[in-house]
Short mmCIF file of C-alpha atoms and ligand atoms in Angstrom, two decimals:
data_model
loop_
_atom_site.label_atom_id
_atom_site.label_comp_id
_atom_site.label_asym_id
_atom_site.label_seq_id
_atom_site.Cartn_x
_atom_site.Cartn_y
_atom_site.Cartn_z
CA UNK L 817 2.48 7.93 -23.49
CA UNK L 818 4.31 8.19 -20.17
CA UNK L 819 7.83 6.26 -19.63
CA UNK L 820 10.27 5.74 -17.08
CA UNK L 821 14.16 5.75 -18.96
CA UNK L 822 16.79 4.74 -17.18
CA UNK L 823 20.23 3.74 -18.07
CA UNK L 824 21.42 1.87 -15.62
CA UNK L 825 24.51 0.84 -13.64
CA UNK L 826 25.34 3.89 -11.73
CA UNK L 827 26.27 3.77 -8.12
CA UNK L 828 24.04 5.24 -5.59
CA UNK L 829 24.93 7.15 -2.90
CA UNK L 830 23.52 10.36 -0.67
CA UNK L 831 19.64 10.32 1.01
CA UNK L 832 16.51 9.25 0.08
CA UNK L 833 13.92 10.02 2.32
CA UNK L 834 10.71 7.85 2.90
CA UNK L 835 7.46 9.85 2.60
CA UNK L 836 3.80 8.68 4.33
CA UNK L 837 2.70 5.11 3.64
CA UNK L 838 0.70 5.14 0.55
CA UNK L 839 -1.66 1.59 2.66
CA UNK L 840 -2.21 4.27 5.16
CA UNK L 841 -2.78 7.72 3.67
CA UNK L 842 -5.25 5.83 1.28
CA UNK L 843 -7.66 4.70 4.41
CA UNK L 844 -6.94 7.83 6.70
CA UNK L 845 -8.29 10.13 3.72
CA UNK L 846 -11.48 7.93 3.41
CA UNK L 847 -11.72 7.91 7.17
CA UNK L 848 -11.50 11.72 7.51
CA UNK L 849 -15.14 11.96 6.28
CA UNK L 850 -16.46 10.28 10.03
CA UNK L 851 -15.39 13.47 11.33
CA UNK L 852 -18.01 15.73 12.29
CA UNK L 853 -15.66 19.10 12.47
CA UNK L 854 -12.21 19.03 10.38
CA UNK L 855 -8.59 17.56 10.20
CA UNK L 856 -5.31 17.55 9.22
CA UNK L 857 -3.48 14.82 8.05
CA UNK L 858 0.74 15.46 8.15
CA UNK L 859 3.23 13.39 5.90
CA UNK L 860 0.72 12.63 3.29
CA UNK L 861 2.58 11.05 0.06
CA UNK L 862 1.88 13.04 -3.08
CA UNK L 863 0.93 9.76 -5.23
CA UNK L 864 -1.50 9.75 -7.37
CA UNK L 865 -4.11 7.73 -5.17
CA UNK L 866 -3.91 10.46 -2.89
CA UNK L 867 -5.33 12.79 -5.62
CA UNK L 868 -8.40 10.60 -6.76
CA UNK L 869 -9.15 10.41 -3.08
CA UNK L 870 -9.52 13.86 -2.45
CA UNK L 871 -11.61 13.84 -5.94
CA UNK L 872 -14.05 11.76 -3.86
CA UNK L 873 -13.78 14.01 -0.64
CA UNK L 874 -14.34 17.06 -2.95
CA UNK L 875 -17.44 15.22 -4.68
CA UNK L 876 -18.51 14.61 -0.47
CA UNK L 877 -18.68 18.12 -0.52
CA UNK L 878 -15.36 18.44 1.68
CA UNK L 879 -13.21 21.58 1.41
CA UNK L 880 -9.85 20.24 0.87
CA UNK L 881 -6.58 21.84 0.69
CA UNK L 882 -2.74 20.28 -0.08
CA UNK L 883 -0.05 22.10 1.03
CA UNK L 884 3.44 19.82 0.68
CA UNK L 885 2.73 16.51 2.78
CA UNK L 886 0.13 18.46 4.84
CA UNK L 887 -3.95 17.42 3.56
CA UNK L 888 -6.57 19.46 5.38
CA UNK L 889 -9.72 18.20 5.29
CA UNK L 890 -12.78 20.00 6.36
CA UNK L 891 -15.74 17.80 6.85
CA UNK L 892 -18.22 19.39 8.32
CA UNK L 893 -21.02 19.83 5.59
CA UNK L 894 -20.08 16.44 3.91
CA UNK L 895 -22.83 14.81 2.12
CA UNK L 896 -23.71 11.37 0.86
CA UNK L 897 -23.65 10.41 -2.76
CA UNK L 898 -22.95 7.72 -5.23
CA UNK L 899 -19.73 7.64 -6.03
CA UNK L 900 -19.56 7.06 -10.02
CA UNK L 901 -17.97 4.18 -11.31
CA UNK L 902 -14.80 5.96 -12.72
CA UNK L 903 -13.94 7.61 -9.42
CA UNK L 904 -14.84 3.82 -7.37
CA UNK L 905 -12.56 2.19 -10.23
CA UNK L 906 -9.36 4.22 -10.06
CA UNK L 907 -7.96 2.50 -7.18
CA UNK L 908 -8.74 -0.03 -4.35
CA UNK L 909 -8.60 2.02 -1.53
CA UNK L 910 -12.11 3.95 -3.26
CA UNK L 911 -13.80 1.10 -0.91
CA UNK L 912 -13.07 2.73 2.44
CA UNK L 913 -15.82 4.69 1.76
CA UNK L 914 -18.07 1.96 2.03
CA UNK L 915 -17.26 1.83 5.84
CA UNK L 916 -17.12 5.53 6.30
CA UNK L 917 -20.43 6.23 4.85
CA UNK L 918 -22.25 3.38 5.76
CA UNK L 919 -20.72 4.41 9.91
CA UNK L 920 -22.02 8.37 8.88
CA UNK L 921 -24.48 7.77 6.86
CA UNK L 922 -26.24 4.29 6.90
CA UNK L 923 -26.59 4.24 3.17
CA UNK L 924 -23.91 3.80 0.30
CA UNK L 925 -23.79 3.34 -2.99
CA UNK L 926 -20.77 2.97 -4.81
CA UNK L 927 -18.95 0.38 -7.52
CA UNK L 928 -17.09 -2.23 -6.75
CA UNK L 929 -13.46 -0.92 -6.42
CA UNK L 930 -10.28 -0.67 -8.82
CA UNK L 931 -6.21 -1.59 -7.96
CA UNK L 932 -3.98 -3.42 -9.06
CA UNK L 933 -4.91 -6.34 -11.31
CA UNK L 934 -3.19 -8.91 -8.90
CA UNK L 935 -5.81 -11.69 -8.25
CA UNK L 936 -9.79 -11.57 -8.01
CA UNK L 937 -9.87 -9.81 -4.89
CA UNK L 938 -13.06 -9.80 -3.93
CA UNK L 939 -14.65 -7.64 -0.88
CA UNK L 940 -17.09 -10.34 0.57
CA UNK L 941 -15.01 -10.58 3.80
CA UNK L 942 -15.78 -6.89 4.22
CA UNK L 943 -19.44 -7.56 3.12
CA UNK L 944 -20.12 -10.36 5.66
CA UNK L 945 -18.59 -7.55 8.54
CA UNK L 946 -21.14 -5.13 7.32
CA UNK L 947 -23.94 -7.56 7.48
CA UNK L 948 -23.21 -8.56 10.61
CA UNK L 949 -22.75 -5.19 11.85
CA UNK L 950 -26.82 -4.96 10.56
CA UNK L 951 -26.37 -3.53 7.18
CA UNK L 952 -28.23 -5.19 4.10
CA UNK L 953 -25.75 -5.29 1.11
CA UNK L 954 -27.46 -5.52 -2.62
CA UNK L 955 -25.04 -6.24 -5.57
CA UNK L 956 -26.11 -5.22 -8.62
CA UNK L 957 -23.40 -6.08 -11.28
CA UNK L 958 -20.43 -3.84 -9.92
CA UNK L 959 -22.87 -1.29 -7.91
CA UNK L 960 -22.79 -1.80 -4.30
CA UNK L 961 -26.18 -0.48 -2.10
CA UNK L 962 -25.83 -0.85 1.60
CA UNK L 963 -27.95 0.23 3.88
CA UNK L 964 -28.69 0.35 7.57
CA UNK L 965 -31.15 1.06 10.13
CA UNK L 966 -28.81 1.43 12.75
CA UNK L 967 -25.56 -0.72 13.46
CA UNK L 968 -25.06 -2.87 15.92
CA UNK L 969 -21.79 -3.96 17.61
CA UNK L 970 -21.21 -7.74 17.77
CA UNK L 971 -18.36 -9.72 17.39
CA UNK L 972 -16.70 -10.55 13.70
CA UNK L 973 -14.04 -13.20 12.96
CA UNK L 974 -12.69 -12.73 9.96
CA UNK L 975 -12.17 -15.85 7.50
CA UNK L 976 -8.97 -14.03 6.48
CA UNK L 977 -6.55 -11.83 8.14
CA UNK L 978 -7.44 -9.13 5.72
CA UNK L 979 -6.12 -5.94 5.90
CA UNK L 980 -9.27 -3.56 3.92
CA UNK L 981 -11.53 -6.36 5.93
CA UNK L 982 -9.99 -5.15 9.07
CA UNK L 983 -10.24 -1.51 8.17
CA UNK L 984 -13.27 -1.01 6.47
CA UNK L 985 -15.48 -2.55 9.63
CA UNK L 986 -13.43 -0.77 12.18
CA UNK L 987 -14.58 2.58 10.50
CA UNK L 988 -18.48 1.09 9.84
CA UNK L 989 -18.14 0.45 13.75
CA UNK L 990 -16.69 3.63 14.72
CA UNK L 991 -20.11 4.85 15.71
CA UNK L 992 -22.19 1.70 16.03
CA UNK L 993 -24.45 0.97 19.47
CA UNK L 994 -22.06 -0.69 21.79
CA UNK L 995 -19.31 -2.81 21.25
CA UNK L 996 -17.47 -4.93 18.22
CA UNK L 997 -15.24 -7.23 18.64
CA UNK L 998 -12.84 -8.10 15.34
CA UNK L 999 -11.43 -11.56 15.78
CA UNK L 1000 -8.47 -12.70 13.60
CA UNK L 1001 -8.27 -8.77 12.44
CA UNK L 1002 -5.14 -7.91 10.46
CA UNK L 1003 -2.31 -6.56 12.56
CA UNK L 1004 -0.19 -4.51 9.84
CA UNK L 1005 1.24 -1.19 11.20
CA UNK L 1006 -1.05 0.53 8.53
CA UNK L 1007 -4.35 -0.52 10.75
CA UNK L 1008 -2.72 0.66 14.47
CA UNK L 1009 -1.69 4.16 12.25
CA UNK L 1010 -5.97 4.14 11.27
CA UNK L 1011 -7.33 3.39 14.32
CA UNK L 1012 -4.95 6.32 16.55
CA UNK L 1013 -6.44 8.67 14.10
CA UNK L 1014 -9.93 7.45 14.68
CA UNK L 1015 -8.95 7.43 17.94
CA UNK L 1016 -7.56 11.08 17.75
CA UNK L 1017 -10.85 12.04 16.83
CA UNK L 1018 -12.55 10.31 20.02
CA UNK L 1019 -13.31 6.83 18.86
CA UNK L 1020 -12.68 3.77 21.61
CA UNK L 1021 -10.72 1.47 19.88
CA UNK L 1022 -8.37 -0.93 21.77
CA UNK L 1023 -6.00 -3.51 19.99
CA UNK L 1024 -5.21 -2.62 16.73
CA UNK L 1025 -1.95 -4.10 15.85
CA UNK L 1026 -2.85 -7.43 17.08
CA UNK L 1027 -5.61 -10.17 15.85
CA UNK L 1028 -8.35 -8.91 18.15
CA UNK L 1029 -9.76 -5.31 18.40
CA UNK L 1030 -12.46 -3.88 20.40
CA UNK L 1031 -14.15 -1.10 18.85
CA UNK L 1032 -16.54 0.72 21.63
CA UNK L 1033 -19.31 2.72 19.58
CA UNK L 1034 -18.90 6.69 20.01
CA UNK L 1035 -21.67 9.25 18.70
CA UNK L 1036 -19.51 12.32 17.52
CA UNK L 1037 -15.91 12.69 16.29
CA UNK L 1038 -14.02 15.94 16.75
CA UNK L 1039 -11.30 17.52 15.32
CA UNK L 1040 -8.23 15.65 14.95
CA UNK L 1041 -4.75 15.23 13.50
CA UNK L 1042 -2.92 12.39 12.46
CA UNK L 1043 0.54 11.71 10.77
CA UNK L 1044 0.84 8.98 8.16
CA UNK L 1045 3.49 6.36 9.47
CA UNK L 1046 6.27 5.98 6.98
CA UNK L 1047 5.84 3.86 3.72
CA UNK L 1048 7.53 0.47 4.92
CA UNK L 1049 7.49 -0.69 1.46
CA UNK L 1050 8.73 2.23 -0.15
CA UNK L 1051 11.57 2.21 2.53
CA UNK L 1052 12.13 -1.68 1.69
CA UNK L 1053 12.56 -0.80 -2.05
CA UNK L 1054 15.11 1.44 -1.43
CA UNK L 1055 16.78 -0.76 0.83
CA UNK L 1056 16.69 -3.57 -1.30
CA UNK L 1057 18.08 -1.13 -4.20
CA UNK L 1058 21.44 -0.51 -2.22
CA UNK L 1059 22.11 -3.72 -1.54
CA UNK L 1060 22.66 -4.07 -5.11
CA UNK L 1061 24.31 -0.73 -6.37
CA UNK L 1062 24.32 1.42 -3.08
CA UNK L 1063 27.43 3.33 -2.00
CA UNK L 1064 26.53 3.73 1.66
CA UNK L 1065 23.42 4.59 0.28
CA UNK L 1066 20.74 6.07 3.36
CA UNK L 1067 17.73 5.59 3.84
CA UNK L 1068 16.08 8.05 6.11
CA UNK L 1069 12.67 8.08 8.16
CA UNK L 1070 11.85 4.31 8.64
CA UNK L 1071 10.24 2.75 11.34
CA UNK L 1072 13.22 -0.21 12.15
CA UNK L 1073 10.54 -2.77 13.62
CA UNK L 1074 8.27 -2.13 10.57
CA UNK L 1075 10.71 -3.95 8.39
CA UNK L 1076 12.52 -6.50 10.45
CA UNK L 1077 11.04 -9.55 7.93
CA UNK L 1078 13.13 -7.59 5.10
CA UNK L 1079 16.20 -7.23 6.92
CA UNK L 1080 15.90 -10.87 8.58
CA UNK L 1081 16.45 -11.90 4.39
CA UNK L 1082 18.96 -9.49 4.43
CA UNK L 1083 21.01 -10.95 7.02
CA UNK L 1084 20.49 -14.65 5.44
CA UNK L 1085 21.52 -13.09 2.13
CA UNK L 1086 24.80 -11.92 3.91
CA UNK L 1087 24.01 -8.68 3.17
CA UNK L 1088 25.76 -5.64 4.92
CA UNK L 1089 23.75 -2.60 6.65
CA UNK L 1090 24.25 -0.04 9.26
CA UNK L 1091 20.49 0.21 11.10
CA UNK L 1092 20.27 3.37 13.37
CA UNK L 1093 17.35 4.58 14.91
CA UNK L 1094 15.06 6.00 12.15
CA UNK L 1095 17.63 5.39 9.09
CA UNK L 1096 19.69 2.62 7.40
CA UNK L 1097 22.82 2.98 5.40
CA UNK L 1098 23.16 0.18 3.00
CA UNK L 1099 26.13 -0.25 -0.05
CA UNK L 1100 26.12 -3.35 -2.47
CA UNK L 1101 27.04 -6.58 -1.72
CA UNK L 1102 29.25 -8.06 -4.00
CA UNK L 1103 29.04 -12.00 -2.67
CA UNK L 1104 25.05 -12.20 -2.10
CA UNK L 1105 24.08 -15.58 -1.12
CA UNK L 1106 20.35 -17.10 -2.46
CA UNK L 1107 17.50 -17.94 0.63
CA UNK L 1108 13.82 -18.61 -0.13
CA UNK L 1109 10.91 -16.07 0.43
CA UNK L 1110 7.16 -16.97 1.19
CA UNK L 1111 4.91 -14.38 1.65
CA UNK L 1112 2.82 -13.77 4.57
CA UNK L 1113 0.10 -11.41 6.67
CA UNK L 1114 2.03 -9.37 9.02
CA UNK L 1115 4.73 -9.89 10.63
CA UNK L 1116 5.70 -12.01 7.94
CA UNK L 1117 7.54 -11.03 4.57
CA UNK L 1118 4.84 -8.60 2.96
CA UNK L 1119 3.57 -9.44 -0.24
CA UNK L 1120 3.93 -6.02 -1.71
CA UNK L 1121 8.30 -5.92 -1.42
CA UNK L 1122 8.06 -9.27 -2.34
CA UNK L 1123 8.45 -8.38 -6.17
CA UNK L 1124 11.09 -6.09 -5.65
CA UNK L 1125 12.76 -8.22 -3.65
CA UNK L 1126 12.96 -11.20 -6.60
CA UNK L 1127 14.96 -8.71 -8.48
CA UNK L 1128 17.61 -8.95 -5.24
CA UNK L 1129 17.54 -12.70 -5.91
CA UNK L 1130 18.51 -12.90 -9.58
CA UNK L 1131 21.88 -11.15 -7.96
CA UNK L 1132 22.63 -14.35 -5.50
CA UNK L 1133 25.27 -16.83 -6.32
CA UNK L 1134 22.85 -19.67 -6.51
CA UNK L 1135 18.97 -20.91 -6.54
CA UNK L 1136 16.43 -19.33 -4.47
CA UNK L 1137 12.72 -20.28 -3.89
CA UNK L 1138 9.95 -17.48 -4.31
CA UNK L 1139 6.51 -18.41 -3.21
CA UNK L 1140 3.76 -15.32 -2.75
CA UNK L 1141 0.72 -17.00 -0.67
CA UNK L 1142 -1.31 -13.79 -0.73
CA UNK L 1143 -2.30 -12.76 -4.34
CA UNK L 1144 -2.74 -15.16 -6.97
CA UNK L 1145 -1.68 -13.73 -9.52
CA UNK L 1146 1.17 -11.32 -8.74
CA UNK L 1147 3.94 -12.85 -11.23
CA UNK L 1148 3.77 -10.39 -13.89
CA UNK L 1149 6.49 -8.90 -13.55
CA UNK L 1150 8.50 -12.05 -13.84
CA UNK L 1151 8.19 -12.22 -18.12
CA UNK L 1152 9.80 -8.93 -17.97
CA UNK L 1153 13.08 -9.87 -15.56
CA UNK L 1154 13.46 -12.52 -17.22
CA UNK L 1155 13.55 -10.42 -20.47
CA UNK L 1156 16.29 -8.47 -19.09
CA UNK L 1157 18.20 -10.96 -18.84
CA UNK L 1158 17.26 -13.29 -15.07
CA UNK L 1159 16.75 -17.05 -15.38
CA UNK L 1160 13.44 -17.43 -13.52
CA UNK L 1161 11.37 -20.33 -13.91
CA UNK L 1162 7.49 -19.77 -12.57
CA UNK L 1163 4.00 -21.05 -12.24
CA UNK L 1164 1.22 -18.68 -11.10
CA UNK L 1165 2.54 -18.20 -6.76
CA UNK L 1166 5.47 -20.25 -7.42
CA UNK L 1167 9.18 -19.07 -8.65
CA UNK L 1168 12.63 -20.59 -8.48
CA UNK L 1169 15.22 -17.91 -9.29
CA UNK L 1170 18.54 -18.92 -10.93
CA UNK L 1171 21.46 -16.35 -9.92
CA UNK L 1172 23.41 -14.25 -10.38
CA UNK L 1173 22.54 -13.38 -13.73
CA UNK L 1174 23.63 -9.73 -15.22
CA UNK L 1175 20.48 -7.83 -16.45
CA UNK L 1176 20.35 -5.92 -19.64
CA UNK L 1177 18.17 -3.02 -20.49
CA UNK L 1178 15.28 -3.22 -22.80
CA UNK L 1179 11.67 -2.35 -23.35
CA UNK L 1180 9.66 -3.91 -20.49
CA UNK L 1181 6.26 -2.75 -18.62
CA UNK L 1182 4.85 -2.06 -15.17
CA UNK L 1183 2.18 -4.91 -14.59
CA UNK L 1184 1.44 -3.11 -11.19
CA UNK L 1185 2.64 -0.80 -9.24
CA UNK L 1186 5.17 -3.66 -7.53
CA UNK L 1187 6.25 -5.00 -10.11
CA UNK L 1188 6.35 -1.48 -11.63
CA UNK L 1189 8.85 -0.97 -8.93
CA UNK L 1190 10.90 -4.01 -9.96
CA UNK L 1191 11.15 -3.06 -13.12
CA UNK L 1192 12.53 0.34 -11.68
CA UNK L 1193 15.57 -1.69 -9.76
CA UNK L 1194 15.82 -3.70 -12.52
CA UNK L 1195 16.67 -0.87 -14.94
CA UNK L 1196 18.98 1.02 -12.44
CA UNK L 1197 21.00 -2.52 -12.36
CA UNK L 1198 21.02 -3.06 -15.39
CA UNK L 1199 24.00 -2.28 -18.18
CA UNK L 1200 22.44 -0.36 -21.10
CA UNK L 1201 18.97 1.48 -21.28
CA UNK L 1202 16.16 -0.06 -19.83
CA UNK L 1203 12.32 1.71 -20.90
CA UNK L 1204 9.49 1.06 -19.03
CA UNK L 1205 5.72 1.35 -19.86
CA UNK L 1206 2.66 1.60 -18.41
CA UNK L 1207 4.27 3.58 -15.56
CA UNK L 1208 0.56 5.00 -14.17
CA UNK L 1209 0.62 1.91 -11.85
CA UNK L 1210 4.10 3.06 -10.65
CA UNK L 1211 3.20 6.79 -9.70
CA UNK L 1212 -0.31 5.65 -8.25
CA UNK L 1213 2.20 4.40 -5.04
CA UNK L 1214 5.75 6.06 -5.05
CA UNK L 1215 6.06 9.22 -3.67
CA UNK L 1216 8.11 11.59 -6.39
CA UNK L 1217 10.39 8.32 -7.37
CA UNK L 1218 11.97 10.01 -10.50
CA UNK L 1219 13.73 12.73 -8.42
CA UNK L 1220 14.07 10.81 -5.38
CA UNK L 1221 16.39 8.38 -7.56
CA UNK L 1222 18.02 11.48 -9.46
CA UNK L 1223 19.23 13.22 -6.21
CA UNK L 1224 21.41 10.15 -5.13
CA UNK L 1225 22.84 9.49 -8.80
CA UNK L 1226 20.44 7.35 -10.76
CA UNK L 1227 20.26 8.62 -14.24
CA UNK L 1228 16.78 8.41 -14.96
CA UNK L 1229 13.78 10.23 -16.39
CA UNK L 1230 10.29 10.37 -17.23
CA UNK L 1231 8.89 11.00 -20.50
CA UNK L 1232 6.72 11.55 -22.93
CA UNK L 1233 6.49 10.05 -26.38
C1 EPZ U 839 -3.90 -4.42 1.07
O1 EPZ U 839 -4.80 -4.90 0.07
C2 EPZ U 839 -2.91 -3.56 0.34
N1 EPZ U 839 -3.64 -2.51 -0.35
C3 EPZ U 839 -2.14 -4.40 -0.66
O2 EPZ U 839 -1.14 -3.57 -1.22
C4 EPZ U 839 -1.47 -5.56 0.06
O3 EPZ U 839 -0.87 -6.41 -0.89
C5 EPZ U 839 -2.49 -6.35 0.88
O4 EPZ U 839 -3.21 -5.46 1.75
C6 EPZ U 839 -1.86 -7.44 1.71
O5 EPZ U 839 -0.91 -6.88 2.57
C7 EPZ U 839 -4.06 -1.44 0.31
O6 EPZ U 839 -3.83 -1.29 1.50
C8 EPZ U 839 -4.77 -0.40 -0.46
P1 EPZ U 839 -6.29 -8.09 1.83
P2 EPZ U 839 -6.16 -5.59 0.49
O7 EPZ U 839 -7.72 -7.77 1.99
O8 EPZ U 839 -6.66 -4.93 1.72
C9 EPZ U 839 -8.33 -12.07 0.07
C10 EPZ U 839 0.12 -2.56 -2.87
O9 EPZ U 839 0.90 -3.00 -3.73
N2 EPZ U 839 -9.62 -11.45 0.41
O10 EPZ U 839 -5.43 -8.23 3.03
O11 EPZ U 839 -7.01 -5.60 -0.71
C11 EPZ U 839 -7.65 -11.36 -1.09
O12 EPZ U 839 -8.16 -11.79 -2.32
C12 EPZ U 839 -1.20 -3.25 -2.61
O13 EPZ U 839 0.35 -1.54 -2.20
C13 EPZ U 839 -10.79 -12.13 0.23
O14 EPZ U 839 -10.80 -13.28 -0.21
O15 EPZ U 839 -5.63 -7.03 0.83
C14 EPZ U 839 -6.21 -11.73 -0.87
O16 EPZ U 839 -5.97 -13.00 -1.39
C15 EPZ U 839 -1.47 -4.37 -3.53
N3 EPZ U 839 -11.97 -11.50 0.54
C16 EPZ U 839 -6.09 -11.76 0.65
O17 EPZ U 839 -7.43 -11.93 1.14
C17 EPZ U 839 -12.01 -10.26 1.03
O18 EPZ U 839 -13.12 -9.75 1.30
C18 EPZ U 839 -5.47 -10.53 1.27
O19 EPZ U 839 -6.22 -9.39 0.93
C19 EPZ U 839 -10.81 -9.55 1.22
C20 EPZ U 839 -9.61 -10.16 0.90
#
């Protein structure tokens, strides 16, 4: 079995450089299958979502090839088949090809998808876009049929702001007859980096990145290129990490405005940081003062630092109030902290953390990848040795984390026993 070791309490200081966002490289890979030639996609994390991806691209028929963070994808004898339930289970994002085939193809049959176990998360919101779009959607147990005649363009308002709602019927109405309309649409950088690379590839999609996009139905897609933004979360987990053990610890190759929420708690926490165009420099705090997070859709404080970010709070001098509004069941990770040594009291969305309280290592496991990553911060904090388990959740979203950590002083290491 795979574990993370870490013994903890060493300063941090030197580069760490964020890679592609994992939330887009796992919907531009799906996506790349609309395209009726071939493309590249630059700054592509090497996680291991990425890899079951291209399994399904490869079972599409695709010629793929990896070389560093460049994935070339050539798509131009793809073919349409069910995607087997192991392949549709290994992660969430599996379900952009519902979209994508259903746009190329008009017929799909795959399983309902996989992810982290967080809350139900179920895909009717995506479901009802697809109908609506003209597709008829049969469920039988986990297998998903959908089928179209043609699509139709119409106009969608979503019950949620949902992010995969958002995506997956942008890329079924990539090549529908005439015009959608997606009202209340999701407006997290992730979709505006989708929809330029659909775009790239001569879609007509207008106002991604806010709650309304027009999607004006093309017939062919051409070669194209696209670079994955940077990993806004990954960036906010090293961020969060210096705060509490940096040395004027940087953090290269963010987007600033893609993680203002983050440093808006920063500033309220009277935390320190140098911001500079595409890179922060952040060293610990030694007087951090509590505040109160509450998760929300974009622009809001994202769901998926949020865990990380609780282990920041058991540092402040005093109470803070933790309530996640997206997921409803994304307090796994909480047992654990509080098994190293944090005073947190919780019910299933709600937390109040009790600081500062010094965190000693022990055995403790990744519940998901985010909390996975907590338990990573919590470790490197920590006096002592800190193990973690089920670490698969924690490499399915962090680009090379292990050496990442290692090059700026963490002692740390993965393996096997
Ligand atoms: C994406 O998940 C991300 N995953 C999640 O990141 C992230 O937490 C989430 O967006 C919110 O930002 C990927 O991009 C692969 P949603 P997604 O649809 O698209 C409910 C991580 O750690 N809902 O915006 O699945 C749903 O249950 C992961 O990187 C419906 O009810 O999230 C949830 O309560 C975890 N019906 C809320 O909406 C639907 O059809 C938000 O879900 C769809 C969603």
């Amino acid at each position: 079995m795979k574990k993370i070791v870490i013994n903890g309490g060493k300063p941090l200081s030197g580069k760490i450089g964020i890679s592609g966002a994992k939330n887009s490289a796992v919907a531009i890979i799906p996506a790349s299958i609309l395209c009726d030639e071939n493309v590249k996609v630059y700054n592509v994390p090497n996680i291991s979502d990425r890899d079951a991806l291209i399994d399904i691209l490869n079972l599409l028929n695709c010629e793929t090839m990896v070389k560093d963070d460049m994935l070339s994808i050539d798509t131009s004898n793809v073919i349409n088949k069910k995607i087997p339930l192991e392949l549709s289970k290994k992660m969430r994002a599996s379900y952009y090809f519902m979209g994508a085939l259903l746009s190329k193809f008009k017929h799909v049959e795959m399983f309902f998808p996989g992810g982290c176990n967080i809350g139900k998360r179920p895909i009717d919101i995506h479901i009802k876009g697809f109908e609506a779009l003209g597709a008829k959607v049969t469920i039988n147990g986990d297998l998903y049929t959908i089928d179209a005649e043609e699509l139709v363009g119409t106009k969608i308002t979503l019950d949620f702001a949902s992010v995969g709602a958002t995506i997956n019927i942008m890329l079924a109405a990539v090549k529908a007859k005439g015009k959608t309309i997606i009202k209340n649409a999701a407006r997290e950088a992730e979709i505006v980096n989708i929809a330029t690379y659909l775009n790239n590839m001569g879609a007509r999609i207008t106002g991604a990145g806010t709650s309304e996009i027009h999607i004006e139905g093309v017939d062919y897609l051409h070669k194209a290129m696209i670079e994955v933004i940077p990993d806004r979360i990954e960036a906010g987990t090293y961020i969060i990490l210096g705060a509490m053990i940096g040395d004027n610890l940087k953090i290269d190759n963010i987007i600033p405005d893609h993680i203002n929420a983050l440093l808006s708690k920063l500033d309220d926490m009277n935390i320190k940081y140098e911001l500079n165009e595409n890179n922060i420099i952040i060293s610990k705090c030694e007087n951090i003062k509590p505040t109160n997070i509450k998760t929300a859709v974009f622009p809001g404080f994202p769901t998926d630092i949020a865990q990380p970010m609780m282990v920041l709070l058991t540092q402040a001098n005093g109470v803070s109030m933790y309530e996640e509004t997206i997921w409803e069941s994304r307090m796994g990770h909480v047992k654990y902290l509080n098994k190293l040594g944090a005073n947190i009291k919780n019910g299933n969305t709600n937390a109040v953390v009790i600081g500062s309280t010094p965190l000693h290592g022990c055995e403790v496991e990744a519940t998901d990848l985010r909390g996975g990553a907590a338990m990573v911060l919590a470790g490197l904090i920590a006096d002592g040795t800190t193990k973690i388990i089920s670490i698969e959740h924690i490499l399915r979203g962090y680009d090379n984390i292990i050496e990442k950590l290692k090059n700026v002083g963490a002692d740390i290491d993965l393996i096997e026993e």
